[in-house]
XYZ file of C-alpha atoms in Angstrom:
441
model
C -37.705 -28.930 0.811
C -38.765 -26.197 -1.443
C -38.718 -23.713 1.474
C -34.946 -23.622 1.151
C -34.642 -23.255 -2.624
C -33.960 -19.532 -2.502
C -31.121 -19.975 -0.033
C -29.077 -23.047 -0.762
C -29.305 -24.381 -4.362
C -25.822 -25.753 -4.087
C -26.269 -27.706 -0.802
C -29.564 -29.145 -2.117
C -27.867 -30.274 -5.362
C -25.137 -31.820 -3.461
C -27.361 -34.120 -1.581
C -29.854 -35.270 -4.193
C -29.578 -38.970 -4.240
C -26.422 -38.835 -2.087
C -26.998 -40.977 0.953
C -23.716 -41.631 2.643
C -21.764 -44.713 1.472
C -20.976 -47.157 4.307
C -17.237 -46.923 5.155
C -15.132 -50.035 5.808
C -13.314 -49.440 9.110
C -13.477 -50.471 12.743
C -16.465 -49.811 14.864
C -16.887 -46.099 15.856
C -15.837 -44.636 19.220
C -18.339 -44.578 22.017
C -20.350 -41.389 22.613
C -22.141 -40.477 25.807
C -25.798 -40.935 25.207
C -27.175 -37.607 26.304
C -27.770 -34.585 24.137
C -24.996 -32.123 24.039
C -22.053 -34.496 24.636
C -18.894 -34.845 22.732
C -17.317 -38.019 21.417
C -14.969 -40.159 23.577
C -11.798 -39.300 21.788
C -9.646 -42.164 23.101
C -11.114 -44.612 20.513
C -12.168 -41.840 18.155
C -8.613 -40.945 17.053
C -8.143 -44.522 15.815
C -11.433 -44.604 14.182
C -10.887 -41.197 12.564
C -7.759 -42.385 10.708
C -8.217 -46.208 10.241
C -10.740 -45.896 7.316
C -9.854 -47.979 4.294
C -9.106 -46.558 0.850
C -12.260 -48.271 -0.480
C -14.363 -46.119 1.898
C -12.600 -42.997 0.845
C -13.088 -43.890 -2.830
C -16.823 -44.747 -2.512
C -17.426 -41.529 -0.434
C -15.725 -39.492 -2.972
C -17.618 -41.175 -5.704
C -20.991 -40.361 -4.156
C -20.028 -36.787 -3.567
C -18.764 -36.362 -7.040
C -22.021 -37.772 -8.635
C -24.019 -35.405 -6.524
C -21.860 -32.470 -7.426
C -21.986 -33.330 -11.214
C -25.766 -32.839 -10.885
C -25.412 -29.420 -9.404
C -26.361 -26.102 -10.999
C -23.684 -24.169 -13.020
C -23.360 -21.537 -10.241
C -21.526 -23.540 -7.582
C -20.283 -20.642 -5.567
C -21.498 -20.019 -2.011
C -22.896 -16.527 -1.944
C -21.862 -13.630 0.304
C -18.303 -15.066 0.988
C -16.372 -12.931 -1.494
C -14.113 -11.176 1.111
C -13.197 -14.545 2.582
C -12.438 -16.123 -0.778
C -10.374 -12.998 -1.628
C -8.347 -13.492 1.496
C -7.677 -17.068 0.661
C -6.536 -16.204 -2.807
C -4.116 -13.585 -1.320
C -2.792 -16.289 1.125
C -2.293 -18.719 -1.720
C -0.355 -16.193 -3.787
C 1.924 -15.198 -0.935
C 0.439 -11.668 -0.817
C -1.145 -11.878 2.656
C 0.655 -10.268 5.647
C -1.732 -11.525 8.276
C -3.496 -14.848 9.139
C -6.847 -15.720 7.552
C -9.095 -16.553 10.499
C -12.373 -18.468 10.783
C -14.350 -18.204 13.951
C -16.551 -21.284 14.138
C -19.307 -21.049 16.829
C -21.421 -24.080 17.677
C -22.650 -26.793 19.973
C -21.471 -30.390 20.531
C -21.277 -30.998 16.801
C -18.568 -28.459 16.773
C -16.994 -29.021 20.243
C -15.406 -32.340 19.464
C -13.438 -30.733 16.511
C -14.018 -33.734 14.242
C -16.148 -31.969 11.704
C -14.224 -28.716 12.038
C -10.864 -30.409 11.850
C -11.897 -32.149 8.602
C -12.664 -28.724 7.201
C -9.388 -27.298 8.591
C -7.434 -30.152 6.880
C -9.216 -29.803 3.545
C -8.650 -26.022 3.301
C -4.998 -26.392 4.188
C -4.547 -28.432 1.077
C -4.925 -25.238 -0.896
C -3.476 -22.652 1.559
C -0.774 -22.829 4.282
C -1.874 -23.464 7.772
C -1.637 -20.633 10.383
C -1.694 -23.086 13.318
C -4.296 -24.519 15.750
C -5.644 -21.205 16.831
C -7.715 -20.698 19.934
C -8.273 -23.324 22.662
C -9.391 -23.264 26.244
C -7.115 -24.680 28.979
C -7.638 -27.274 31.733
C -11.047 -28.676 30.605
C -11.596 -32.336 30.943
C -12.004 -34.325 27.711
C -10.620 -31.587 25.403
C -9.788 -32.367 21.741
C -8.238 -30.453 18.938
C -7.044 -32.113 15.734
C -3.758 -30.288 15.759
C -2.863 -30.527 19.533
C -2.569 -32.942 22.468
C -3.782 -31.946 25.978
C -2.615 -32.902 29.419
C -3.729 -31.554 32.687
C -2.882 -32.204 36.344
C -4.475 -31.309 39.696
C -7.980 -29.890 40.214
C -9.637 -27.216 38.079
C -12.730 -25.239 38.238
C -14.860 -23.917 35.401
C -17.020 -20.883 35.136
C -19.800 -21.088 34.284
C -20.282 -24.637 35.616
C -22.573 -25.224 32.668
C -20.993 -23.273 29.832
C -24.160 -23.832 27.745
C -26.203 -21.640 29.979
C -28.218 -18.924 28.512
C -28.379 -16.889 31.714
C -25.533 -14.400 32.224
C -23.359 -14.695 35.309
C -22.983 -11.752 37.558
C -19.398 -11.564 36.231
C -20.104 -12.363 32.632
C -16.498 -11.771 31.387
C -15.916 -15.127 29.520
C -13.659 -14.020 26.648
C -13.606 -15.626 23.193
C -14.511 -19.127 24.136
C -17.350 -18.574 26.619
C -15.633 -20.067 29.542
C -12.990 -19.269 32.160
C -10.890 -21.889 33.870
C -9.364 -21.702 37.326
C -6.457 -23.998 38.174
C -6.446 -24.961 41.920
C -3.376 -25.164 44.132
C -0.547 -26.927 42.205
C -2.680 -27.686 39.036
C -1.239 -27.384 35.631
C -1.975 -27.889 31.968
C 0.197 -28.817 28.949
C -0.795 -28.175 25.359
C 1.599 -29.755 22.717
C 1.227 -28.776 19.005
C 1.600 -31.688 16.600
C 3.563 -29.536 14.180
C 6.954 -27.873 14.684
C 5.734 -24.955 12.662
C 3.808 -23.513 15.656
C 6.038 -20.916 16.971
C 3.786 -18.213 18.621
C 1.510 -18.371 21.661
C -0.680 -15.886 23.445
C -2.339 -16.613 26.827
C -5.372 -14.664 28.000
C -5.735 -14.400 31.783
C -6.951 -12.402 34.621
C -5.209 -12.003 38.040
C -6.250 -10.238 41.354
C -3.700 -9.280 43.964
C -2.186 -12.441 45.370
C -2.760 -14.533 42.255
C 0.139 -15.835 40.293
C 0.891 -18.266 37.386
C 3.941 -19.977 35.972
C 4.091 -20.121 32.191
C 6.613 -21.793 29.866
C 6.901 -22.072 26.154
C 10.118 -23.511 24.780
C 12.971 -21.894 26.635
C 10.864 -18.937 27.773
C 9.641 -18.834 31.338
C 7.543 -16.175 32.998
C 6.003 -15.709 36.469
C 2.749 -13.702 36.116
C 1.391 -11.683 38.927
C -1.314 -9.098 39.297
C -0.672 -5.799 37.567
C -3.648 -3.784 38.692
C -5.555 -4.259 35.417
C -8.392 -6.479 36.994
C -11.220 -6.981 35.908
C -9.706 -6.634 32.372
C -8.317 -9.572 30.493
C -4.604 -9.443 30.104
C -2.316 -11.203 27.677
C 1.210 -12.463 27.506
C 2.783 -13.511 24.218
C 5.744 -15.807 23.264
C 7.646 -16.330 20.083
C 9.889 -19.213 19.551
C 13.074 -19.197 17.489
C 13.017 -21.069 14.139
C 15.203 -23.795 15.537
C 12.731 -24.776 18.271
C 11.291 -28.220 17.858
C 7.670 -28.617 18.858
C 7.695 -27.178 22.241
C 4.649 -27.641 24.650
C 2.911 -24.646 26.253
C 2.744 -25.257 29.991
C 0.869 -23.169 32.555
C 0.931 -23.883 36.320
C -0.849 -22.500 39.373
C 1.407 -20.724 41.837
C -0.906 -18.933 44.146
C -4.404 -17.450 44.650
C -7.213 -17.895 42.069
C -5.875 -17.036 38.686
C -8.340 -17.256 35.799
C -7.553 -18.375 32.276
C -9.521 -17.442 29.270
C -7.730 -19.447 26.550
C -4.652 -19.908 24.505
C -3.874 -18.838 20.875
C -1.279 -21.003 19.070
C -0.053 -19.866 15.570
C 2.642 -20.011 13.098
C 5.052 -17.094 12.420
C 4.135 -17.062 8.662
C 0.517 -16.092 7.534
C -1.852 -19.068 7.176
C -5.286 -20.279 7.730
C -6.577 -20.574 11.221
C -9.914 -22.120 12.199
C -10.933 -21.417 15.835
C -13.249 -24.123 17.052
C -15.525 -22.463 19.737
C -18.094 -25.182 20.372
C -19.774 -25.801 23.681
C -21.622 -29.079 24.560
C -25.334 -28.294 24.815
C -25.109 -24.723 23.497
C -27.874 -22.817 21.848
C -27.871 -19.676 19.679
C -28.518 -17.642 22.891
C -25.517 -19.154 24.688
C -22.900 -16.697 23.453
C -25.582 -13.896 23.952
C -25.115 -14.525 27.670
C -21.414 -13.611 27.552
C -20.187 -9.979 28.267
C -20.947 -8.171 24.995
C -18.124 -5.685 25.435
C -15.502 -8.421 26.211
C -16.580 -10.711 23.328
C -16.614 -7.821 20.780
C -13.140 -6.855 21.937
C -11.989 -10.457 21.549
C -13.342 -10.585 18.053
C -11.794 -7.136 17.231
C -8.322 -8.394 18.365
C -8.486 -11.491 16.100
C -10.367 -9.836 13.095
C -11.841 -13.107 11.703
C -12.383 -13.179 8.001
C -15.312 -15.518 8.305
C -17.673 -16.457 11.098
C -19.573 -19.788 11.004
C -22.676 -19.992 13.173
C -23.730 -23.662 13.521
C -26.324 -24.038 16.231
C -29.790 -25.520 16.130
C -29.801 -29.160 17.406
C -30.620 -28.361 20.994
C -33.223 -25.837 19.790
C -34.971 -28.763 18.143
C -35.789 -30.138 21.561
C -37.021 -26.784 22.920
C -40.619 -25.412 22.732
C -39.874 -21.867 21.718
C -41.320 -20.564 18.488
C -38.764 -21.151 15.767
C -39.057 -17.579 14.601
C -37.259 -16.585 17.811
C -34.157 -18.305 16.561
C -34.083 -16.068 13.582
C -33.733 -13.054 15.881
C -31.229 -14.854 18.006
C -28.978 -15.415 15.052
C -29.250 -11.862 13.903
C -28.370 -10.583 17.357
C -25.267 -12.864 17.472
C -24.155 -11.698 14.067
C -24.564 -8.078 15.155
C -22.128 -8.666 18.019
C -19.558 -10.360 15.899
C -19.792 -7.590 13.275
C -19.323 -4.947 16.050
C -15.789 -6.335 16.419
C -15.192 -7.260 12.792
C -17.356 -5.096 10.475
C -16.080 -6.686 7.320
C -16.470 -10.355 8.318
C -18.181 -12.738 6.041
C -20.766 -15.035 7.504
C -21.975 -18.540 6.978
C -24.931 -19.892 8.848
C -25.142 -23.636 8.903
C -28.510 -25.267 9.927
C -28.711 -28.371 12.179
C -28.252 -31.952 10.917
C -30.997 -34.436 10.978
C -32.035 -35.917 14.280
C -34.225 -39.073 14.775
C -37.494 -39.721 16.702
C -38.023 -42.945 18.571
C -40.073 -44.143 15.560
C -37.106 -43.671 13.276
C -38.416 -40.493 11.571
C -36.807 -37.146 11.349
C -37.526 -34.682 14.252
C -40.116 -32.331 12.753
C -38.610 -29.218 14.354
C -35.265 -29.740 12.402
C -37.028 -28.335 9.364
C -38.543 -25.446 11.275
C -35.303 -24.401 12.902
C -33.583 -24.691 9.570
C -36.089 -22.442 7.871
C -35.658 -19.837 10.628
C -31.859 -19.903 10.196
C -32.203 -19.641 6.453
C -34.298 -16.509 6.803
C -31.738 -15.058 9.147
C -28.972 -15.705 6.663
C -31.009 -13.960 3.888
C -31.618 -10.960 6.133
C -28.054 -10.725 7.308
C -26.452 -11.286 3.917
C -24.789 -14.531 4.947
C -24.316 -17.742 3.096
C -26.546 -20.653 4.266
C -26.270 -24.347 4.107
C -28.645 -27.084 5.563
C -26.873 -29.970 7.277
C -30.293 -31.659 7.194
C -30.175 -31.527 3.374
C -26.478 -32.208 3.160
C -27.055 -35.442 5.122
C -29.766 -36.460 2.667
C -33.019 -34.912 3.911
C -35.829 -36.634 5.669
C -34.793 -39.974 7.213
C -31.116 -39.474 6.694
C -30.136 -39.798 10.358
C -31.687 -43.306 10.474
C -29.986 -44.121 7.153
C -26.498 -43.009 8.566
C -27.140 -44.930 11.717
C -27.741 -48.028 9.747
C -24.582 -47.746 7.622
C -21.958 -50.258 8.239
C -20.105 -49.127 10.329
C -22.529 -46.688 11.619
C -22.173 -42.884 10.757
C -24.628 -41.778 13.409
C -24.886 -42.731 17.061
C -27.674 -44.546 18.810
C -28.707 -41.473 20.833
C -30.642 -40.197 17.768
C -28.761 -36.851 17.886
C -24.940 -37.171 17.356
C -22.780 -38.599 14.605
C -19.821 -40.955 14.977
C -16.400 -39.688 14.300
C -16.462 -40.928 10.704
C -19.999 -39.330 10.410
C -18.653 -36.003 11.420
C -15.745 -36.248 9.241
C -17.935 -37.114 6.255
C -20.240 -34.152 7.064
C -17.023 -31.974 7.292
C -15.900 -33.222 3.795
C -19.180 -32.240 2.393
C -18.886 -28.708 3.805
C -15.484 -28.505 2.527
C -16.640 -29.523 -0.967
C -19.030 -26.505 -0.850
C -16.229 -24.187 -0.012
C -13.592 -25.633 -2.416
C -15.868 -25.592 -5.390
C -16.517 -21.953 -4.602
C -12.918 -20.957 -3.964
C -11.471 -22.605 -7.132
C -7.871 -22.753 -5.913
C -5.443 -25.550 -6.819
C -3.972 -27.590 -4.067
C -0.661 -26.580 -2.679
C 2.214 -29.141 -2.288
C 1.851 -31.295 0.779
C 3.842 -29.996 3.795
C 3.766 -30.139 7.552
C 0.595 -28.331 8.488
C -0.113 -27.672 12.139
């Protein structure tokens, strides 16, 4: 893979001779077979945390051997502002959260890979909470939250992965708006008692109303004449509050919800998982540019991660087009956060029916690497990080499997392993010691 040598010497060095060790744990959770699906999380949670210490030790050994063979320069380039922000946070010199906006497809949407990165980074800095989530979507998962919903819900667009703008393309930060129907509700419960702040983004026409509760706080929200602008309502719990759920319930009309932000009161690291099943690089380009830029401006992420490409592998467009798509998306993010650092991550390996790597994986990866160079972003190839040509087949044949039979997705353990390898790249570059263990959201 000489084509990448100018952009990712570290990720290449990490994977030389580093096929994933087979973990010893129960069989992986079931995934739907079609492209763009997210893991079934009911069994996945058990799989994610039942791995034996032998698997952990062998995985760490394989990663360490590969890293020992790396070049002396082990820093990811172009992330100096993000690393400086983490150093400030670690020294207690930060007055605001350090936020990562992680955009991607189904590899991101399940929050297995991203949650592994989140947990690894919060070994060296405090957590700032779960961050952004949408509400009322079936099958939602976030490593730091539990979700419940009741009644009937609608979602706009019906296919959030669409690349065609809606006539009303106001889709906020997460690319989707959800509409609870009569009597419907949603409950989001943090797994940590340190989460004390919540902000709900919504939109109401005359006649629309919502009931919102967080801890002992209750509000009835009605139209304020701001439509079609997105409005917000914020809550802050007292220090004595114990792990209160955030609850929203339909009262009348057709209220629209654009997502919830859950954070700690003290500064910490937040990783916003904004993944959509079946999404492509052009998916967020179909969202209202003005609205998305404003959402980014409000949150001021310190790092944006762009991790698309798998669905593009199965398209017929010239791979060079995706280079321009990536640059256009980064332009929008930087319109809201001009100082943000960026990290483009190329797609993982995918398998043909004959057991070989999909040939367009390399072409898409090369296009994204060129975009990263032009935009001044760090770049990492998941294809190389998995082991290069034929790695998907090797991961699928591991015992238990690290990749799914659909030839596209990984198992929960596979995503966590890939997340650990990405974390290793970051942690080697940051060079911060671990903080004492504490209750991280």
